[in-house]
CSV table of C-alpha atoms in Angstrom, one decimal:
chain,number,residue,atom,x,y,z
A,1,MET,CA,-61.6,-123.5,4.9
A,2,LYS,CA,-59.7,-120.9,3.7
A,3,TRP,CA,-56.5,-121.9,5.4
A,4,LEU,CA,-56.6,-125.7,3.9
A,5,THR,CA,-57.0,-124.2,0.2
A,6,ASN,CA,-53.7,-122.3,0.7
A,7,LEU,CA,-52.2,-124.8,2.5
A,8,ALA,CA,-52.0,-126.8,-0.6
A,9,MET,CA,-51.2,-124.6,-2.9
A,10,ALA,CA,-47.5,-124.3,-0.8
A,11,LEU,CA,-47.3,-127.3,-1.1
A,12,LEU,CA,-48.1,-127.2,-4.3
A,13,ILE,CA,-46.0,-124.9,-5.0
A,14,CYS,CA,-42.7,-126.5,-3.9
A,15,SER,CA,-43.4,-129.5,-5.0
A,16,CYS,CA,-42.8,-127.6,-8.0
A,17,GLY,CA,-39.8,-125.4,-6.8
A,18,GLY,CA,-41.5,-122.0,-6.7
A,19,ASP,CA,-41.7,-119.3,-4.0
A,20,PRO,CA,-44.1,-120.0,-1.6
A,21,PRO,CA,-45.9,-116.7,-1.4
A,22,PRO,CA,-47.0,-114.9,1.8
A,23,LEU,CA,-49.5,-116.0,4.5
A,24,TYR,CA,-51.7,-112.4,3.9
A,25,ASP,CA,-52.4,-110.9,0.0
A,26,ALA,CA,-51.1,-108.5,0.3
A,27,GLY,CA,-49.9,-108.8,-2.8
A,28,THR,CA,-50.2,-106.1,-4.4
A,29,ASP,CA,-49.4,-103.5,-2.4
A,30,SER,CA,-46.0,-104.8,-1.4
A,31,ASP,CA,-45.0,-104.7,-4.4
A,32,SER,CA,-46.1,-100.8,-4.9
A,33,ASP,CA,-43.8,-100.4,-1.6
A,34,THR,CA,-40.9,-102.0,-3.6
A,35,ASP,CA,-40.7,-99.5,-6.5
A,36,SER,CA,-41.4,-96.1,-4.6
A,37,ASP,CA,-38.2,-97.5,-2.5
A,38,SER,CA,-37.0,-98.4,-5.8
A,39,ASP,CA,-37.6,-94.6,-7.3
A,40,SER,CA,-35.7,-92.9,-3.8
A,41,ASP,CA,-33.0,-94.1,-4.1
A,42,SER,CA,-32.9,-93.3,-7.4
A,43,ASP,CA,-34.3,-89.5,-6.8
A,44,SER,CA,-31.6,-90.1,-4.0
A,45,ASP,CA,-28.5,-90.1,-6.2
A,46,SER,CA,-29.6,-87.8,-8.7
A,47,ASP,CA,-29.5,-85.1,-6.4
A,48,SER,CA,-26.6,-85.8,-5.2
A,49,ASP,CA,-24.7,-85.8,-8.6
A,50,SER,CA,-26.5,-82.3,-8.9
A,51,ASP,CA,-24.7,-81.2,-5.7
A,52,MET,CA,-21.7,-82.2,-7.2
A,53,ASP,CA,-22.5,-80.2,-10.8
A,54,SER,CA,-22.8,-77.0,-8.7
A,55,ASP,CA,-19.4,-77.1,-6.3
A,56,THR,CA,-17.6,-78.2,-9.9
A,57,ASP,CA,-19.3,-74.1,-11.2
A,58,SER,CA,-18.3,-72.4,-8.0
A,59,ASP,CA,-14.7,-73.1,-8.2
A,60,SER,CA,-14.7,-72.4,-11.6
A,61,ASP,CA,-16.3,-69.1,-10.4
A,62,THR,CA,-13.5,-68.7,-7.9
A,63,ASP,CA,-10.8,-69.1,-10.4
A,64,THR,CA,-12.0,-66.5,-12.5
A,65,ASP,CA,-12.3,-63.6,-10.2
A,66,THR,CA,-8.9,-64.4,-9.0
A,67,ASP,CA,-7.8,-64.0,-12.4
A,68,SER,CA,-9.3,-60.6,-12.6
A,69,ASP,CA,-7.5,-58.9,-9.2
A,70,SER,CA,-4.3,-60.2,-10.0
A,71,ASP,CA,-4.4,-58.9,-13.4
A,72,SER,CA,-5.7,-54.9,-11.8
A,73,ASP,CA,-3.3,-54.3,-8.9
A,74,SER,CA,-0.4,-55.8,-11.5
A,75,ASP,CA,-1.6,-51.9,-13.4
A,76,SER,CA,-2.2,-50.3,-10.6
A,77,ASP,CA,1.8,-50.7,-9.6
A,78,ALA,CA,3.3,-49.4,-12.4
A,79,ASP,CA,6.0,-47.2,-12.6
A,80,CYS,CA,5.0,-43.7,-14.3
A,81,THR,CA,6.9,-43.9,-18.2
A,82,PHE,CA,6.7,-40.4,-18.7
A,83,GLU,CA,7.6,-37.5,-16.5
A,84,CYS,CA,7.2,-37.4,-12.8
A,85,MET,CA,6.2,-33.4,-11.7
A,86,SER,CA,3.1,-31.2,-9.7
A,87,TRP,CA,0.3,-31.5,-10.7
A,88,TRP,CA,0.7,-27.3,-10.6
A,89,ASP,CA,3.5,-28.0,-13.5
A,90,CYS,CA,1.7,-29.8,-15.1
A,91,ASP,CA,0.7,-28.6,-18.3
A,92,GLY,CA,-0.6,-32.1,-20.4
A,93,THR,CA,-2.1,-35.5,-19.3
A,94,VAL,CA,-2.1,-36.8,-15.9
A,95,HIS,CA,-1.5,-40.9,-15.7
A,96,GLU,CA,-3.6,-42.1,-12.4
A,97,ASP,CA,-3.0,-45.4,-13.6
A,98,MET,CA,1.3,-44.9,-12.8
A,99,THR,CA,2.8,-44.0,-9.7
A,100,CYS,CA,5.3,-41.6,-8.9
A,101,GLU,CA,7.4,-40.5,-5.2
A,102,GLY,CA,5.8,-38.2,-2.7
A,103,TRP,CA,3.2,-36.1,-4.2
A,104,ASP,CA,4.3,-36.5,-7.3
A,105,VAL,CA,1.8,-37.4,-10.4
A,106,CYS,CA,2.7,-39.0,-13.7
A,107,CYS,CA,2.2,-36.8,-16.9
A,108,GLU,CA,2.4,-36.7,-20.1
A,109,GLN,CA,3.4,-32.7,-21.1
A,110,ASP,CA,1.2,-32.3,-24.1
A,111,THR,CA,3.7,-30.9,-27.8
A,112,ASP,CA,1.7,-29.7,-29.5
A,113,SER,CA,0.9,-26.9,-26.8
A,114,ASP,CA,2.5,-23.2,-27.4
A,115,THR,CA,2.4,-22.3,-24.1
A,116,GLY,CA,5.5,-21.8,-22.3
A,117,SER,CA,7.1,-24.4,-25.5
A,118,GLU,CA,10.1,-22.3,-26.2
A,119,PRO,CA,12.7,-20.4,-24.1
A,120,CYS,CA,12.4,-16.2,-23.2
A,121,THR,CA,14.4,-14.2,-26.1
A,122,TYR,CA,13.0,-11.1,-23.6
A,123,GLU,CA,13.8,-10.8,-20.1
A,124,CYS,CA,12.6,-12.7,-16.9
A,125,MET,CA,10.9,-11.3,-14.3
A,126,SER,CA,8.2,-10.8,-11.1
A,127,TRP,CA,4.8,-10.4,-13.0
A,128,TRP,CA,4.7,-7.1,-11.2
A,129,GLU,CA,8.5,-5.2,-12.6
A,130,CYS,CA,7.2,-6.8,-16.1
A,131,ASN,CA,4.1,-3.9,-15.2
A,132,SER,CA,6.0,-2.0,-13.6
A,133,ALA,CA,7.8,-1.6,-16.7
A,134,GLY,CA,5.0,-1.4,-19.0
A,135,GLY,CA,6.5,-4.1,-20.3
A,136,THR,CA,4.7,-7.2,-22.4
A,137,MET,CA,4.2,-10.0,-21.0
A,138,HIS,CA,4.7,-12.9,-23.5
A,139,ASP,CA,2.7,-16.7,-22.4
A,140,GLU,CA,4.3,-18.6,-25.1
A,141,MET,CA,7.4,-18.1,-23.7
A,142,SER,CA,9.0,-19.9,-20.9
A,143,CYS,CA,11.0,-18.7,-17.2
A,144,ASP,CA,11.9,-21.2,-14.3
A,145,GLY,CA,9.6,-20.9,-11.2
A,146,TRP,CA,6.9,-17.7,-11.5
A,147,ASP,CA,9.1,-15.4,-13.4
A,148,VAL,CA,7.5,-14.2,-16.7
A,149,CYS,CA,8.5,-13.6,-19.9
A,150,CYS,CA,8.7,-9.8,-20.2
A,151,GLU,CA,9.4,-7.5,-23.4
A,152,THR,CA,10.0,-4.1,-21.6
A,153,GLY,CA,10.6,-0.8,-23.6
A,154,SER,CA,14.7,-1.3,-23.4
A,155,ASP,CA,13.7,-4.9,-25.9
A,156,THR,CA,11.5,-3.0,-28.2
A,157,ASP,CA,13.4,-0.4,-28.3
A,158,THR,CA,16.7,-2.5,-29.6
A,159,ASP,CA,14.5,-4.1,-32.7
A,160,THR,CA,13.9,-0.2,-33.7
A,161,ASP,CA,16.9,0.7,-34.1
A,162,THR,CA,18.4,-3.0,-36.1
A,163,ASP,CA,15.4,-1.7,-38.2
A,164,THR,CA,15.2,1.1,-38.2
A,165,ASP,CA,18.3,4.1,-39.6
A,166,THR,CA,19.9,6.5,-37.9
A,167,ASP,CA,17.5,9.6,-38.3
A,168,THR,CA,13.7,7.3,-37.0
A,169,ASP,CA,16.2,6.7,-34.3
A,170,THR,CA,17.6,10.7,-33.2
A,171,ASP,CA,14.1,12.0,-33.6
A,172,THR,CA,12.5,8.8,-31.2
A,173,ALA,CA,15.1,10.0,-28.6
A,174,THR,CA,14.0,13.4,-29.0
A,175,ASP,CA,10.6,13.1,-28.5
A,176,THR,CA,10.6,11.1,-25.2
A,177,GLU,CA,12.1,12.8,-22.1
A,178,PRO,CA,15.1,11.5,-20.5
A,179,ASP,CA,15.3,9.9,-17.3
A,180,VAL,CA,17.0,12.1,-14.9
A,181,LEU,CA,17.6,11.5,-11.3
A,182,VAL,CA,14.7,13.4,-8.7
A,183,MET,CA,13.5,14.3,-5.6
A,184,ALA,CA,10.5,13.3,-4.6
A,185,PHE,CA,7.6,13.0,-0.9
A,186,TYR,CA,4.4,13.2,-0.2
A,187,GLU,CA,2.7,15.9,2.0
A,188,GLN,CA,-0.3,16.3,3.8
A,189,LEU,CA,-1.8,20.0,4.3
A,190,TRP,CA,-4.6,20.9,7.5
A,191,SER,CA,-5.7,24.6,7.0
A,192,GLY,CA,-3.5,25.5,4.2
A,193,ALA,CA,-4.2,28.5,4.1
A,194,ASP,CA,-4.1,29.9,7.0
A,195,TYR,CA,0.2,29.3,6.7
A,196,ASN,CA,3.0,32.5,6.5
A,197,ALA,CA,5.7,29.8,4.6
A,198,HIS,CA,6.4,26.2,3.7
A,199,ARG,CA,9.0,25.9,1.9
A,200,LEU,CA,12.2,22.7,0.0
A,201,LEU,CA,15.6,24.3,0.5
A,202,ILE,CA,19.0,22.1,-0.4
A,203,THR,CA,23.1,22.9,0.4
A,204,THR,CA,26.2,21.2,-0.5
A,205,SER,CA,27.9,23.2,2.1
A,206,ASP,CA,28.3,21.5,5.9
A,207,SER,CA,26.3,24.7,7.4
A,208,MET,CA,23.4,23.4,9.1
A,209,ASN,CA,22.2,26.8,8.7
A,210,PRO,CA,19.3,27.2,6.3
A,211,GLU,CA,19.0,30.3,7.3
A,212,GLU,CA,22.3,30.9,5.8
A,213,ALA,CA,21.8,32.1,2.1
A,214,ASP,CA,25.5,32.2,0.5
A,215,ALA,CA,25.3,28.1,1.6
A,216,TRP,CA,21.5,27.5,1.0
A,217,VAL,CA,19.3,27.6,-1.9
A,218,GLU,CA,15.7,27.6,-2.4
A,219,LEU,CA,14.0,25.3,-4.4
A,220,ALA,CA,10.3,25.9,-3.7
A,221,ASP,CA,8.3,28.2,-1.7
A,222,GLY,CA,5.0,28.1,-0.4
A,223,ASP,CA,3.3,28.8,-3.6
A,224,ALA,CA,5.2,26.5,-4.8
A,225,MET,CA,4.7,23.9,-2.3
A,226,ASN,CA,0.6,24.7,-1.6
A,227,ASN,CA,-0.9,22.6,-4.0
A,228,PRO,CA,-4.3,24.0,-4.9
A,229,GLU,CA,-5.8,20.5,-5.5
A,230,TRP,CA,-5.7,20.0,-1.4
A,231,SER,CA,-8.2,22.8,-0.4
A,232,ASP,CA,-8.0,21.2,3.7
A,233,SER,CA,-9.3,18.1,1.5
A,234,TYR,CA,-6.5,16.3,4.4
A,235,ASP,CA,-5.4,14.2,1.4
A,236,TRP,CA,-2.1,12.9,0.9
A,237,ALA,CA,-0.4,14.3,-2.7
A,238,LEU,CA,2.7,14.4,-4.7
A,239,GLY,CA,5.5,17.3,-3.1
A,240,TYR,CA,7.1,19.5,-4.8
A,241,ILE,CA,9.6,17.1,-7.0
A,242,THR,CA,13.0,18.6,-7.6
A,243,ASP,CA,15.4,17.6,-10.8
A,244,LEU,CA,18.7,16.6,-9.0
A,245,THR,CA,20.7,17.6,-12.7
A,246,THR,CA,22.4,20.4,-11.2
A,247,TRP,CA,23.9,18.7,-8.1
A,248,SER,CA,25.1,15.5,-9.6
A,249,GLY,CA,27.4,13.4,-8.6
A,250,GLN,CA,28.6,15.8,-5.1
A,251,SER,CA,26.7,14.9,-1.2
A,252,VAL,CA,24.0,16.9,-0.7
A,253,ARG,CA,20.9,18.0,2.6
A,254,PHE,CA,17.7,18.9,2.5
A,255,ALA,CA,15.9,20.8,4.8
A,256,PHE,CA,11.3,21.8,5.0
A,257,HIS,CA,10.7,25.0,7.0
A,258,TYR,CA,8.0,25.8,8.7
A,259,LEU,CA,6.9,29.2,9.3
A,260,GLY,CA,3.2,28.9,11.5
A,261,GLU,CA,0.9,30.3,13.5
A,262,ASP,CA,-2.7,29.7,13.6
A,263,ALA,CA,-3.3,26.0,13.6
A,264,ASP,CA,-1.6,24.9,10.1
A,265,LYS,CA,-0.5,21.1,10.0
A,266,TRP,CA,1.8,19.7,7.9
A,267,TYR,CA,2.9,16.0,7.3
A,268,ILE,CA,5.7,14.8,5.4
A,269,ASP,CA,6.5,10.5,3.9
A,270,ASP,CA,8.2,9.5,1.6
A,271,VAL,CA,10.9,11.0,0.6
A,272,CYS,CA,12.9,9.5,-1.9
A,273,VAL,CA,15.5,10.3,-4.6
A,274,GLY,CA,15.0,8.4,-7.1
A,275,ILE,CA,15.4,8.3,-10.9
A,276,GLY,CA,12.8,10.1,-12.9
A,277,ASP,CA,10.8,10.1,-16.2
A,278,GLY,CA,11.7,13.3,-17.0
A,279,PRO,CA,12.1,16.5,-15.1
A,280,SER,CA,9.2,16.2,-12.8
A,281,GLY,CA,8.7,12.8,-13.2
A,282,GLU,CA,7.5,10.7,-9.9
A,283,PRO,CA,11.1,8.6,-9.4
A,284,THR,CA,9.8,5.0,-10.1
A,285,GLU,CA,12.2,3.5,-7.4
A,286,CYS,CA,14.7,4.7,-4.9
A,287,THR,CA,17.5,3.9,-6.1
A,288,THR,CA,19.1,7.0,-4.6
A,289,TYR,CA,17.9,7.0,-0.7
A,290,PHE,CA,14.0,6.8,1.2
A,291,GLU,CA,12.9,7.7,4.4
A,292,SER,CA,9.6,6.3,5.7
A,293,PHE,CA,10.3,8.5,9.0
A,294,GLU,CA,9.7,4.5,10.9
A,295,ASP,CA,12.3,5.3,12.9
A,296,PRO,CA,12.8,5.1,15.9
A,297,GLY,CA,9.5,5.7,16.3
A,298,TYR,CA,5.9,7.3,17.1
A,299,PRO,CA,6.9,10.5,18.5
A,300,ASP,CA,10.7,10.7,17.8
A,301,ILE,CA,12.7,11.6,14.6
A,302,PRO,CA,14.5,9.9,12.7
A,303,THR,CA,18.2,10.5,14.8
A,304,ASP,CA,19.3,11.3,11.5
A,305,TRP,CA,17.7,14.3,10.9
A,306,THR,CA,17.7,16.8,12.7
A,307,SER,CA,15.1,20.2,13.6
A,308,ILE,CA,16.3,22.9,13.8
A,309,ALA,CA,15.0,26.4,15.2
A,310,GLY,CA,15.1,29.4,13.0
A,311,SER,CA,15.1,33.0,14.0
A,312,SER,CA,12.0,34.1,14.4
A,313,ASN,CA,11.0,30.6,16.9
A,314,GLU,CA,9.0,31.2,19.5
A,315,ASP,CA,8.6,30.2,23.2
A,316,GLY,CA,5.9,27.4,24.0
A,317,ALA,CA,6.1,26.7,19.7
A,318,ASN,CA,6.5,22.9,18.8
A,319,ASP,CA,9.2,20.4,17.3
A,320,TRP,CA,9.3,19.1,14.6
A,321,ARG,CA,8.2,15.1,15.5
A,322,THR,CA,6.8,12.3,14.1
A,323,SER,CA,2.7,11.2,13.8
A,324,SER,CA,0.7,8.2,14.5
A,325,ASP,CA,-1.9,9.1,13.2
A,326,GLN,CA,-1.2,9.9,9.7
A,327,PHE,CA,0.9,8.3,7.3
A,328,TYR,CA,1.1,8.1,3.6
A,329,THR,CA,3.7,4.8,4.1
A,330,GLY,CA,4.5,2.3,7.1
A,331,VAL,CA,2.8,3.3,11.3
A,332,THR,CA,4.4,7.4,11.0
A,333,ALA,CA,5.4,10.2,9.9
A,334,ALA,CA,6.8,13.6,9.3
A,335,LEU,CA,4.8,16.1,11.8
A,336,ILE,CA,4.5,19.7,12.5
A,337,ASP,CA,2.1,22.7,13.2
A,338,ALA,CA,0.9,25.1,15.9
A,339,SER,CA,-0.9,23.8,18.5
A,340,SER,CA,-3.6,26.6,18.8
A,341,SER,CA,-4.7,29.3,16.6
A,342,PHE,CA,-2.8,32.0,17.5
A,343,SER,CA,-0.4,30.2,19.7
A,344,PRO,CA,3.3,31.2,19.6
A,345,MET,CA,5.0,31.2,16.7
A,346,CYS,CA,6.4,28.2,15.1
A,347,ASP,CA,9.8,28.7,12.2
A,348,ARG,CA,11.5,25.4,12.2
A,349,TYR,CA,13.9,23.0,9.6
A,350,LEU,CA,14.0,20.2,9.5
A,351,VAL,CA,17.6,19.1,8.0
A,352,SER,CA,18.1,16.0,6.1
A,353,PRO,CA,20.8,13.4,6.4
A,354,THR,CA,24.1,13.9,4.4
A,355,ILE,CA,23.3,12.4,0.8
A,356,ASP,CA,25.3,11.2,-2.1
A,357,LEU,CA,24.3,11.4,-5.2
A,358,PRO,CA,25.1,9.8,-7.9
């Protein structure tokens, strides 16, 4: 009977122009489903809009990063607006954001620094030369390369002469010994108490016989040559220093005389003729002559030196030669010795080549 009732209601609605109801009673559930679908569509649209906004923000961030990188590249490629030089020569600030060619750096020199701010008003030379001359190095003045600005004694004397009267200059000169031409050498002595004679001679003649008394002059005998500091310590020491003022401007030769027979050894090295500080001062530089007995090498003496036998020399005695086991500089030194205790008498002269003195 229920279906008849529903049919009647449908006919009544149709006659009134309304929509017919469904055959099944799901009205309330149908409305809920429709609303649910509508809401779902709305949410879907909202999500789509949100995604679009997110994309827009992402694009904006990308643009910002691109601009930042562009600015950074522009700064790193900037050319140096100061001075390009090596890192070592830079006394100021190194600008790492500016470029130079090769290994040079962009340097902004410190104009307030006192180091090397003015050129040297004394003499530019190596540190070693300045130190050897007893000079004063002025770090506040600059020189080229590795040279230092050196105020030597000659510079000091010049200033003193300008500011001091004549009497003061005369007194100063008297107190300081003048530079003179000297001859010096280094020697080493073994069993020195056993030798008969070690002597040094000089000649201006052509004589090759040092025993000619009228041609050769003895500069130092055994007592003068024997250095009390040796004491058979086998150490090198500065030998006898000869003032050559008397022979200035002449051609000379020297002779080292050895006379011994009882295990006496005598080494000689670095024969030097140059300017010394006073008559007994060691030469500061061998400006005239120097021999270290290096050429032609062990065991021969240099070809321009001559070994000459004295009148007391006996057969079988040793001769002058070079030694490779003892030397002051280089790798060899001149040597003569008796071969053993109570060996044949050795009487030999070692004569130098002709040396022209200034």
